[in-house]
Every structure is written in C-alpha cells, then in structure tokens.
Coordinates of C-alpha atoms in Angstrom, one line a residue:
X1 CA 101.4 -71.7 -20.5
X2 CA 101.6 -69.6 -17.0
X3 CA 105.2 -69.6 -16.4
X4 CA 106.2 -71.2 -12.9
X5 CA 109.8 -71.0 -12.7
X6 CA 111.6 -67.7 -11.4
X7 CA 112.7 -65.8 -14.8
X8 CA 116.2 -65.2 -16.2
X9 CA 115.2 -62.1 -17.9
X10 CA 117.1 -58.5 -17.1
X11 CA 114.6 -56.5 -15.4
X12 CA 114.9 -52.5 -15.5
X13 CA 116.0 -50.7 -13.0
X14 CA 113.2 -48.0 -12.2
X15 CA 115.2 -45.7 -9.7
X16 CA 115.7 -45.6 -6.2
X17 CA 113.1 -46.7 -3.4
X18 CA 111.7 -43.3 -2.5
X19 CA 111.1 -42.2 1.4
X20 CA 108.5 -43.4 3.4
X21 CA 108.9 -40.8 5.8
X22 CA 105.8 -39.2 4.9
X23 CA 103.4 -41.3 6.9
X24 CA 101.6 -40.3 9.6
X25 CA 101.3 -43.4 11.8
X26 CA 102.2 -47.1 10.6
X27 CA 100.3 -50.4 11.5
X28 CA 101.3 -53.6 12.4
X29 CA 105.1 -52.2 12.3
X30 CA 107.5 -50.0 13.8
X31 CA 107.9 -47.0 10.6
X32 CA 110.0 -48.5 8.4
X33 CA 112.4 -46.8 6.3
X34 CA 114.4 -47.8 2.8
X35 CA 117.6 -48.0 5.0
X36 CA 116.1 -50.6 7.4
X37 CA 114.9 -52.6 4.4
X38 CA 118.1 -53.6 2.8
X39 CA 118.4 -56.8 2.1
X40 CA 114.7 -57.2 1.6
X41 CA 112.5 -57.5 -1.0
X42 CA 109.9 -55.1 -1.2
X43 CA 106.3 -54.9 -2.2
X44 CA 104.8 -51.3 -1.8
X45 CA 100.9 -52.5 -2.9
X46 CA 98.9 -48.6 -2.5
X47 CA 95.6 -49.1 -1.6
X48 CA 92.5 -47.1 -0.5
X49 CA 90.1 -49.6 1.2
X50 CA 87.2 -49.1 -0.4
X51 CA 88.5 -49.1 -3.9
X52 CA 87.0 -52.4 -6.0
X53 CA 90.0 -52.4 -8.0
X54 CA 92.2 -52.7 -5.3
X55 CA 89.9 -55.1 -3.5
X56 CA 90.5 -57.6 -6.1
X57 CA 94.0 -57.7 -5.8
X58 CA 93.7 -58.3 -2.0
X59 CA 93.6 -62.0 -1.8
X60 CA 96.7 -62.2 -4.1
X61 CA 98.9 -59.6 -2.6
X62 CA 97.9 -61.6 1.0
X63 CA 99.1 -64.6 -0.5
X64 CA 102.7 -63.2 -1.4
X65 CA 102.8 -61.8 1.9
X66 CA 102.4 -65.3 3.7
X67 CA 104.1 -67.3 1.6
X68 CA 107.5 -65.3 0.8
X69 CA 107.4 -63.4 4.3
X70 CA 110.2 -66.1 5.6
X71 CA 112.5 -66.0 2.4
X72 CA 113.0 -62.3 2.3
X73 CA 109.6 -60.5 1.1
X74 CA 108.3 -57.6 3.0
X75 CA 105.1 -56.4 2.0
X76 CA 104.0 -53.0 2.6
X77 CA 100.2 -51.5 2.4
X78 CA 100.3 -47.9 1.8
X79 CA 96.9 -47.0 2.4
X80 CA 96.4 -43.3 0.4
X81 CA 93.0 -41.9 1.1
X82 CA 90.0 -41.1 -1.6
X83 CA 87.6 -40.1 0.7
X84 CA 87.8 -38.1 3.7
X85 CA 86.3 -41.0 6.2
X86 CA 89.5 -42.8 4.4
X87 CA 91.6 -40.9 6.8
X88 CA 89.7 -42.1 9.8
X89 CA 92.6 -44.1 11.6
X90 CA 90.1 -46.1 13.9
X91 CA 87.8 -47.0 9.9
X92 CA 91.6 -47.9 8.6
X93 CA 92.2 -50.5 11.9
X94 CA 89.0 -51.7 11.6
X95 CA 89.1 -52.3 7.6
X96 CA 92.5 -54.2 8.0
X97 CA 91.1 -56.6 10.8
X98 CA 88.5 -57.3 8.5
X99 CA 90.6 -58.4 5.3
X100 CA 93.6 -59.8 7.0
X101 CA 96.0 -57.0 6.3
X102 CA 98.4 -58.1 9.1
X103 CA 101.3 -56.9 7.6
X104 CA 102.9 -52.9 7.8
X105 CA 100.8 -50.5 6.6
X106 CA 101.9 -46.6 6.3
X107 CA 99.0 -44.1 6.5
X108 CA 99.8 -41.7 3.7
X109 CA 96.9 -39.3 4.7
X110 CA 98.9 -36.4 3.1
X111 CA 99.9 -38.2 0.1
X112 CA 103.8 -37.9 1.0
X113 CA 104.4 -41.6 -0.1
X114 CA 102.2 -41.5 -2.8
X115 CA 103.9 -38.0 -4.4
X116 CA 107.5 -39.4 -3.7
X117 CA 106.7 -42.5 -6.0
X118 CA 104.8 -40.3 -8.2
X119 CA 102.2 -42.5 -8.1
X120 CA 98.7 -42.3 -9.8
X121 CA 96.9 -44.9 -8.9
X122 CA 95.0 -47.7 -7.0
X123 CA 96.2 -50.2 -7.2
X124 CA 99.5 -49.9 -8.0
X125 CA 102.2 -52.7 -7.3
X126 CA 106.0 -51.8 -6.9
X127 CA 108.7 -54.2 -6.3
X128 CA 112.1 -53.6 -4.7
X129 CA 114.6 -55.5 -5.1
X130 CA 117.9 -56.1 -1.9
X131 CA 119.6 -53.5 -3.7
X132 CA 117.1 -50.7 -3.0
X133 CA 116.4 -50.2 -6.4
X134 CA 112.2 -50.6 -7.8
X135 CA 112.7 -53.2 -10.5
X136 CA 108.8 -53.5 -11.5
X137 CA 105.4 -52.2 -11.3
X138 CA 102.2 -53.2 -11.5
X139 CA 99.3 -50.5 -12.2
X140 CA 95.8 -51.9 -11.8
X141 CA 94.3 -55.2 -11.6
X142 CA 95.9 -58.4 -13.5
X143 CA 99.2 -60.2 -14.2
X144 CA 99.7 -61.6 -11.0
X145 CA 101.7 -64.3 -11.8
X146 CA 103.9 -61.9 -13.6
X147 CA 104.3 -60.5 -10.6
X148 CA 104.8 -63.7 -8.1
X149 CA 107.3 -64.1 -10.8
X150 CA 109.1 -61.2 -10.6
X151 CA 108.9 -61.9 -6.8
X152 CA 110.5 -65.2 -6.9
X153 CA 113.6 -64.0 -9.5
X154 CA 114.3 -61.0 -6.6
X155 CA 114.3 -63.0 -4.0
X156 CA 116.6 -65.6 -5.9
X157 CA 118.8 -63.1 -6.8
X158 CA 119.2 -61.9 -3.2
X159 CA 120.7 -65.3 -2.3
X160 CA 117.2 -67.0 -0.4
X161 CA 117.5 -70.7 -1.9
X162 CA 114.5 -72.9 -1.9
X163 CA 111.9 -70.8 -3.1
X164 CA 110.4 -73.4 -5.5
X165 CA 108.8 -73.1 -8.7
X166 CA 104.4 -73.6 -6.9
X167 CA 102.9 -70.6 -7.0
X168 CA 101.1 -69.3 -3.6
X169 CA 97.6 -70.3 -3.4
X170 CA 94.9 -67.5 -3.1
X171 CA 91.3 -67.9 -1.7
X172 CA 89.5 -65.1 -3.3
X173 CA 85.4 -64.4 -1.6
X174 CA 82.9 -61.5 -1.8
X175 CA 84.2 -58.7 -3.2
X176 CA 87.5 -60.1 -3.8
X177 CA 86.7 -62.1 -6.4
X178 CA 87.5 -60.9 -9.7
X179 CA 85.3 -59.0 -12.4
X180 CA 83.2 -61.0 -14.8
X181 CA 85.1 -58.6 -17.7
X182 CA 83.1 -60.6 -20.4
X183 CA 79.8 -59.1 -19.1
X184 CA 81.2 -55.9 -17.5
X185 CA 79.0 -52.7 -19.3
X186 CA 78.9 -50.1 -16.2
X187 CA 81.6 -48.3 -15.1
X188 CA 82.4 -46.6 -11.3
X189 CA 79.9 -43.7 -10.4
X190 CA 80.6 -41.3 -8.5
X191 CA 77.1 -40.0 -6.8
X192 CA 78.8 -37.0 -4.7
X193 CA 78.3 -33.5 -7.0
X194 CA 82.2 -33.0 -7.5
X195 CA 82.2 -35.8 -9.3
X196 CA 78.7 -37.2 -10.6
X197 CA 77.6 -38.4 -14.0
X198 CA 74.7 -40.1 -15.5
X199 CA 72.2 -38.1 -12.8
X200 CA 68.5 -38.4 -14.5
X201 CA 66.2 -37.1 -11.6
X202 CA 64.5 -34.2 -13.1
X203 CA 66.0 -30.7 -12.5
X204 CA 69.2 -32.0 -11.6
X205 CA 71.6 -32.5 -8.7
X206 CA 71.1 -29.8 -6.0
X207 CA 74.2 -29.5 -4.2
X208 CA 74.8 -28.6 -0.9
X209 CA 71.1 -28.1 0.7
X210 CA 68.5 -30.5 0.9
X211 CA 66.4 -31.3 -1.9
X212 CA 63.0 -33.5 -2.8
X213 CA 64.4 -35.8 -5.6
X214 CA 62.3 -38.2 -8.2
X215 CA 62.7 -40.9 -10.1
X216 CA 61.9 -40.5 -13.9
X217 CA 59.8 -42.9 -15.8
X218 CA 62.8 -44.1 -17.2
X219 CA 66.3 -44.8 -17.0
X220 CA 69.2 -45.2 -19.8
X221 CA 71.7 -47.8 -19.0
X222 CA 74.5 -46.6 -16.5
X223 CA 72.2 -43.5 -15.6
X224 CA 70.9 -43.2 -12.0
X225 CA 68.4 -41.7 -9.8
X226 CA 67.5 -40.1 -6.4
X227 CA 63.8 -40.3 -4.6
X228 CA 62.9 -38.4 -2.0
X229 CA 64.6 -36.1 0.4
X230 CA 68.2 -36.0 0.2
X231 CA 71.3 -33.5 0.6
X232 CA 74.4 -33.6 -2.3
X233 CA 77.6 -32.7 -0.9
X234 CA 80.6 -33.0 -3.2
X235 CA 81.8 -36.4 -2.3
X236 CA 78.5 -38.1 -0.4
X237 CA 74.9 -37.4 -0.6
X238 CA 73.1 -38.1 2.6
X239 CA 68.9 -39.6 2.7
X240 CA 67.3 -36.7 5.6
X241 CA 64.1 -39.2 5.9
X242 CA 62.9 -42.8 6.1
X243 CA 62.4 -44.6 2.9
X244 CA 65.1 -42.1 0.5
X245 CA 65.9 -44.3 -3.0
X246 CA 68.1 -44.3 -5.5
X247 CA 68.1 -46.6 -8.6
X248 CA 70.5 -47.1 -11.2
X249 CA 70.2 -49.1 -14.4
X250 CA 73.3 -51.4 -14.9
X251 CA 74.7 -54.3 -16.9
X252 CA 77.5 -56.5 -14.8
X253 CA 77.6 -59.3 -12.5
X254 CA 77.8 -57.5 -9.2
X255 CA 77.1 -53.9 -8.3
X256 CA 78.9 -52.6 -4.8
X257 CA 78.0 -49.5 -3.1
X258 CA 80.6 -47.4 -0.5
X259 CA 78.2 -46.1 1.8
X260 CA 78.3 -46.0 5.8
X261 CA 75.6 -44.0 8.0
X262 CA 76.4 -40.3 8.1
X263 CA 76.3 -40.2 12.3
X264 CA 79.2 -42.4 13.6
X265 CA 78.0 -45.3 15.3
X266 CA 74.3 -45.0 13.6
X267 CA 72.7 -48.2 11.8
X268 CA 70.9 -47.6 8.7
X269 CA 68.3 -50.4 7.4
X270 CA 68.2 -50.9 3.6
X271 CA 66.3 -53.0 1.5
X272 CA 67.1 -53.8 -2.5
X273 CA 65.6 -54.9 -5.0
X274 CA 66.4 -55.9 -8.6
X275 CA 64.1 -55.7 -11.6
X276 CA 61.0 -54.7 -8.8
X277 CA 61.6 -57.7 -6.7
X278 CA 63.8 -58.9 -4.1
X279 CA 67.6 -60.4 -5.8
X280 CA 67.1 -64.1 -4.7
X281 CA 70.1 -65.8 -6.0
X282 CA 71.6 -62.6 -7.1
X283 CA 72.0 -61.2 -3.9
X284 CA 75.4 -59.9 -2.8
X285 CA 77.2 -61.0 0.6
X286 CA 75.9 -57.9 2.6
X287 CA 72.4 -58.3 1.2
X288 CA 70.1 -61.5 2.1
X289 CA 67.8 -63.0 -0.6
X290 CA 64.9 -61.0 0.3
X291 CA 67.3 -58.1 -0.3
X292 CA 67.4 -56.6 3.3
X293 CA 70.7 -55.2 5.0
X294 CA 72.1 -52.7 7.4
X295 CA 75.1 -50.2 7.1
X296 CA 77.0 -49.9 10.1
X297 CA 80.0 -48.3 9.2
X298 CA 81.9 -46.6 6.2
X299 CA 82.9 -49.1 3.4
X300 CA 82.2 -51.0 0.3
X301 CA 78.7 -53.1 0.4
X302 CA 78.5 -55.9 -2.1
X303 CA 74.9 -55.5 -3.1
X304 CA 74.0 -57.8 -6.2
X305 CA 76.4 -60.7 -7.3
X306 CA 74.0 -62.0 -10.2
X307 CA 74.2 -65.3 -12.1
X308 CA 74.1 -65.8 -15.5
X309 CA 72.6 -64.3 -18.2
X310 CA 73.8 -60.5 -17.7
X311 CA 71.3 -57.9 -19.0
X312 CA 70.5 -54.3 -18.0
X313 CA 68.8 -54.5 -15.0
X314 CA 67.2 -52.1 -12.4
X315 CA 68.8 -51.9 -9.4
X316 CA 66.9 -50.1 -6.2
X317 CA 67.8 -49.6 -2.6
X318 CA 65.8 -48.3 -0.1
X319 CA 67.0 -47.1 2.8
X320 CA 64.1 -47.4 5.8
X321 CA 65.7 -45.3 8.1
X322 CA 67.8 -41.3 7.8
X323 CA 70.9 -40.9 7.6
X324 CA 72.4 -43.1 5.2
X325 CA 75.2 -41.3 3.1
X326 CA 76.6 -43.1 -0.4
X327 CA 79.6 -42.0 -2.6
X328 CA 80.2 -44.2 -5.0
X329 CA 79.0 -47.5 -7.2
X330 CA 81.1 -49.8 -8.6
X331 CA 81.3 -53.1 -10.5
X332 CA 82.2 -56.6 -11.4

C-alpha cells in the first residue's frame, strides 16, 4: 500500500544547505541564496537537460512544484552541464520553455553548486527542510512518493496546515514517460571518442579528422555503427555529407538520440528505420510513421517508442543532409 499520509518518522539530518553562490545566472528568479530561503522548504532537483534519467523525473518534480508552491515549497532546477552546448544559456531558456520549467533555475556551468553538495549525479533530489538543514535525498529515478512524502512531513513540520493526505497528479508524455524496466537490455552510449563503447565499423573510431566509415555485416546486440563520411570528436561525431548512417542493434521500448545540427541555426533531415523498414507504430514523437524527422536544435530526439513484444532490433537513421552531430543514445 503507497502510503498517503505525511510520515511521523525522524528523518536524518544530512548537514547544512550548501551555497548557491556559484551560479552564473539564475532563471525565472532573482539568485536566491540559503538565507533568503528560511522558512521554506526546499527541493534542489540537478538536472542536465538532455539527460533521459532526469527527463523522467520531470513531470513529477513539476507536479511538487505546482501543487506545494503556495504552502511553503520552493523548487529549484540546478541545471549542471554534460555537454558543452549544455552551457549555451539561449539552448537552457529554450529547453525550459519547452518542458514547463517555470520555476528558479541556477546555471551551475562551473559545477560550484554541484561541488558544494558534493553531488554525483543526475538526477539527484535534495530536500531542505525551514530549518536549513537537507533532511533527504533522492539519487536517480524512482520513489517519488517517498519523496512527495517527505515533502508533505517538512512542510507540516514548518507549521503550513492543510496540506492533505492526495498526492499531486502528474501527466507524464514522450520522453517523460518512464522506462519499460521489464524489457530494458541496452544501456546509454556514448558515440563521442572520449567516451564510446560497442563501436563495430571496421578499423575502428578515427578521432578527430574525417573518416569513411562502414557498416559490418553484422551487429552484436548493444554494438553500433557508422556509414559514410563522418568526423569523431571526443563528445560528438559530426555526418560531413548527405546520406551519413549509423545503426545500432538494441533491445528496449524506446531508443532516444541527443543530437542537434553542428551549424547553429542549420536543419538536418533524417529518416529511420527499424528492422529495414520505416517504424510504423513504433515510431517515437520526433519521428512520423514513415520514420522521417528534422533536427533543429541541440537536444534529446525520441526516435522509436515500440509496442509490445521487445526483441533485438535494428535501429538506422539516415541523415539526408550534412551537418548533423550526435553524442549519445539512450533508453526506455
């Protein structure tokens, strides 16, 4: 039984709410500061936009912030770069129109906020009770109403009456939407050289200078491929002509790419395909049922969202124009 009533039980005192003087420009708020938040309740949620895992907490951590944001809860994005185009304020604004992120967010470009919580990863939840004092945290994706519940008892015990025992209702869609653990087989892949696993095209990544790549007759599962002419730098590697490739062979309900056009401001045409032919059904929401898209700018692309039964399947996109740069596959 999920429990629904704001819990009696002691919770630890994890030390005092580090700075946030770190960041180098705030949205949606004035810079706030631990001083100016006592009396508050305090969810620091770190994110990097493009991350999946973070992705999926999204809808939830929205939910707390509309729900409680009259009894005493101040949610706070602290948006800590993975990629270098992460640190592009105007990419930052545009990603937080796009999923509702209308509360403060601190750009931690230089990891100050992230090194003064001694943080580790994305996500990670910590919640701060009046006091100043963190009093729970949350690393990676699950026990949300663990957490509401821990919200709820903080808030109580700051004196806000009323805060009832319903739970806040979160609309999850696209990418947001949880992983399919059951089926789950591939794991995050990195397809920049600093960090790149699995590569199967025959003599190997070729980093830094372009290269004519090839796909082998065949691919182990979670093992991937380049065709044609591409260059590898250490995070992205960036199709030079028309019609560049890259398959992967993967076993999950979706498959996302972060990609974006290397030129700012550039439009790149793609096409997938899924087992040789266009997805169908199994499209993702950036990709129509014959499998044809467009990257316009640097984010996450939900490219297959399959129905059931999961097997290893081929995955293929093609981009039809240059100038397409990927860093990273991920799944659901």
């Amino acid at each position: 039984m999920r429990p629904t009533t704001p819990s009696s039980t002691r919770l630890p005192d994890e030390g005092a709410f580090p700075s946030l003087a770190g960041a180098t420009l705030w949205l949606n708020s004035q810079p706030l500061t631990p001083a100016s938040l006592r009396g508050k309740v305090v969810l620091i949620d770190f994110s990097t936009y493009t991350c999946i895992n973070w992705l999926r907490t999204l809808s939830h951590v929205r939910a707390w912030a509309e729900k409680y944001k009259d009894q005493g809860l101040v949610v706070i994005n602290v948006q800590t770069p993975e990629f270098e185009f992460e640190k592009n304020i105007d990419n930052v604004r545009l990603a937080s129109k796009q999923m509702g992120v209308v509360y403060p967010t601190a750009i931690d470009n230089d990891y100050a906020i992230w090194n003064a919580f001694d943080n580790h990863y994305w996500p990670a939840l910590y919640i701060i009770d009046a006091k100043g004092e963190i009093r729970h945290h949350q690393f990676g994706e699950g026990n949300y109403e663990q957490s509401e519940v821990i919200i709820k008892q903080l808030l109580t015990e700051a004196g806000q009456k009323g805060i009832g025992t319903e739970f806040a209702p979160v609309h999850e869609s696209g990418a947001e939407v949880g992983a399919d653990w059951s089926t789950l087989r591939s794991e995050e892949t990195y397809v920049g050289s600093s960090r790149a696993d699995n590569f199967s095209s025959p003599g190997g990544l070729m980093s830094g200078k372009s290269h004519v790549y090839a796909i082998p007759a065949q691919l182990a599962l979670n093992h991937w491929a380049l065709d044609g002419d591409w260059t590898v730098g250490k995070q992205g590697t960036v199709s030079n002509t028309a019609s560049g490739r890259i398959v992967f062979r993967f076993h999950a309900r979706d498959l996302h790419l972060v990609m974006g056009p290397a030129t700012k401001g550039a439009t790149v045409r793609f096409r997938v395909r899924i087992d040789g032919a266009p997805p169908g059904a199994a499209h993702g929401v950036d990709v129509d049922a014959d499998g044809n898209g467009t990257v316009t700018e640097q984010r996450l692309y939900q490219l297959i969202r399959q129905p059931k039964p999961i097997a290893d399947r081929q995955f293929e996109i093609e981009f039809l124009d240059p100038g397409a740069e990927a860093f990273v596959f991920t799944f659901g």
